[in-house]
């Protein structure tokens, strides 16, 4: 690298030695290089034995022949000395350790003796106390016996001697299965105490049982435990009653319970329960669910009483007592606005709200919570549900919450009765709720309210102007015209209904809206239907529960309570419920939790069993079993009005004295989610005549277990319904949909005709299967396939997600956007119960 010019070499400090190497090159040039070498570690062989205090070196250690290389005499001597010193120190330490050990053992012995003495003392005191208590007890019993004998000399009274014999005879063995009394447990505990004493005497060995029962034999007690014991002893010495009286509890036992909940219900320590279960051979953690039989064993072991409750009994804590008529006070009616899209539902709700907010309440800041309350000029309170549309209405009804008292049917005066108007009429009729017709947009030049009225006649809605009993009012949501008359009409209708509720009871209400608010957690708008909801109330709502943390009214103000027909936002839920869920106030959190858990469980079961909920067969089976359900409800959707009406007429002719068919609702067009909602609420199957359910409706139906049946021939349809109605269902030809394909492009191919280039969107396309051509969810052709091609090859099957070419046998009118439904038929034996 460099000639030795005084530069330092790079290298390890200290250890390495450096040296010079001379390099020679051609032409006589030389170069001297500094190299460094590492010193090797020298291993010194250990001297074999050195006598402590031998001073200096031993004979062998000093032997220069055995001396490791490179060590001077002086160094060796130094090392030997150090070694000797270390040895001496070690010996000293050992001696010290031994002495310490001995002292500790003595200390331990002394402490144990102390504890033993203390225990003995305690035991004696305990026994003395107990003897005293027993003596007293005996005296009492004797007195009672004497009294009893005096009162009823015929009855064989137990003599004191008998009683004594009884106490002496109480079982000593441990039988955990047989129910035992608390007295038995007392003796049992004594026996256990004796055993523990024995164990402590035979200390040193740890048996499995000791380990499990935590006996002192195997373990040192913790300081805290000793302290507790001393405290107890001190209290006892001061004459205080330490042993609390055993309270026998009635333990409600559902079909399954967690170990922790069981302990809570018995008011025992979870650890004790776990310990007992271990002894029974069940290794359970506190969150583990055990069945009722095992739980019963535990409850009996702890000396409590078992009260078995079936799962659904948990709901019984909900206050279901009917109100005394004298407690009932008038309440505001609850109104839902329904009608065809764009006929002015939202505008009407806004107009009512604004009119009232401006003229009446101060502030005027309103917030949308799903419902609001207004007061009419005459002072009547009206509650409006602020969620127009039929979905909300039916979903609530389907969940068992009949919230609405009055339906306001909005029909635009410049339009006519439209499909959704008809749907609304059917919804109201199915729910048995009175209607008020609001003929809206009366300000428009094209308004023709008379036409609306006559139109309604066709749907069995006879308004007052047509000498019927349905109130009708001409309004304009835009100008506010007729608004007061509408409110008056509602108030009048409400008066007729004579709506009442009892504000002085645990609240019950229905959820109108619920969402998870980022800042506030789950929030639900609840319409109180009975009772009064207060802050701090514990409630269960659907599958959720909670404790009312805050109540916020429709004006955004915090309130302390909400009475009947008052909508409020409720904060303090543990989860988000669903619209239509019913809220009930209960007494304790445990009850609320239990009910919520039970419901969650039950609904899971129900979902699992869905798919077979509302079939024609079941409807009829139910109709047969339950004499009151003698009507077969049906929802019908058809491709054209003519066939729908023909089918309805044919269906309504079916039936006899026992059963008849009632078409709840019929319409033209695809089966929608709203239809499924109504079907679920009314427990009816949906029949599609040459129409199909759209995708959301299909999903909803399979989720809710609503049966959808498709027909293409009126005769088949009527035949099936007749068969269902008479309970004579023969073997059924069932259609299974195996796939759907969407037509992307249409090619003209000579000799073949039109070939549809499709994408299989669902399931499979099968060459041998039947096919239907759907346009806007309406069947326009049914037949078979002439060809099914994948690329250039004819194939038997094409899977979902793949493209293929299809051509129909004897049918050519295929268009892009059409859907091909692929189905197979199978014969199914019906089993009617
Ligand atoms: P919804 O779909 O039933 O809720 O109907 P909307 O309330 O959204 O109303 C649909 C349209 O009709 C809106 O453009 C409104 O401005 C209009 N509209 C509603 N009520 C009236 C009315 O009384 N008179 C007039 N001229 N227009 C109205």
Short mmCIF file of N, CA and C in Angstrom, two decimals, residues 621 704 765 797 814:
data_model
loop_
_atom_site.label_atom_id
_atom_site.label_comp_id
_atom_site.label_asym_id
_atom_site.label_seq_id
_atom_site.Cartn_x
_atom_site.Cartn_y
_atom_site.Cartn_z
N UNK A 621 -102.03 -25.23 4.97
CA UNK A 621 -101.90 -26.05 6.18
C UNK A 621 -102.29 -25.20 7.38
N UNK A 704 -86.64 -13.32 2.93
CA UNK A 704 -87.80 -13.30 3.80
C UNK A 704 -88.61 -14.58 3.70
N UNK A 765 -76.20 -21.91 -18.67
CA UNK A 765 -77.09 -22.04 -19.82
C UNK A 765 -76.94 -23.48 -20.30
N UNK A 797 -73.28 -26.93 -22.41
CA UNK A 797 -73.47 -26.07 -21.24
C UNK A 797 -72.52 -24.88 -21.28
N UNK A 814 -85.24 -11.44 -31.22
CA UNK A 814 -84.39 -11.20 -30.05
C UNK A 814 -83.73 -9.84 -30.20
#
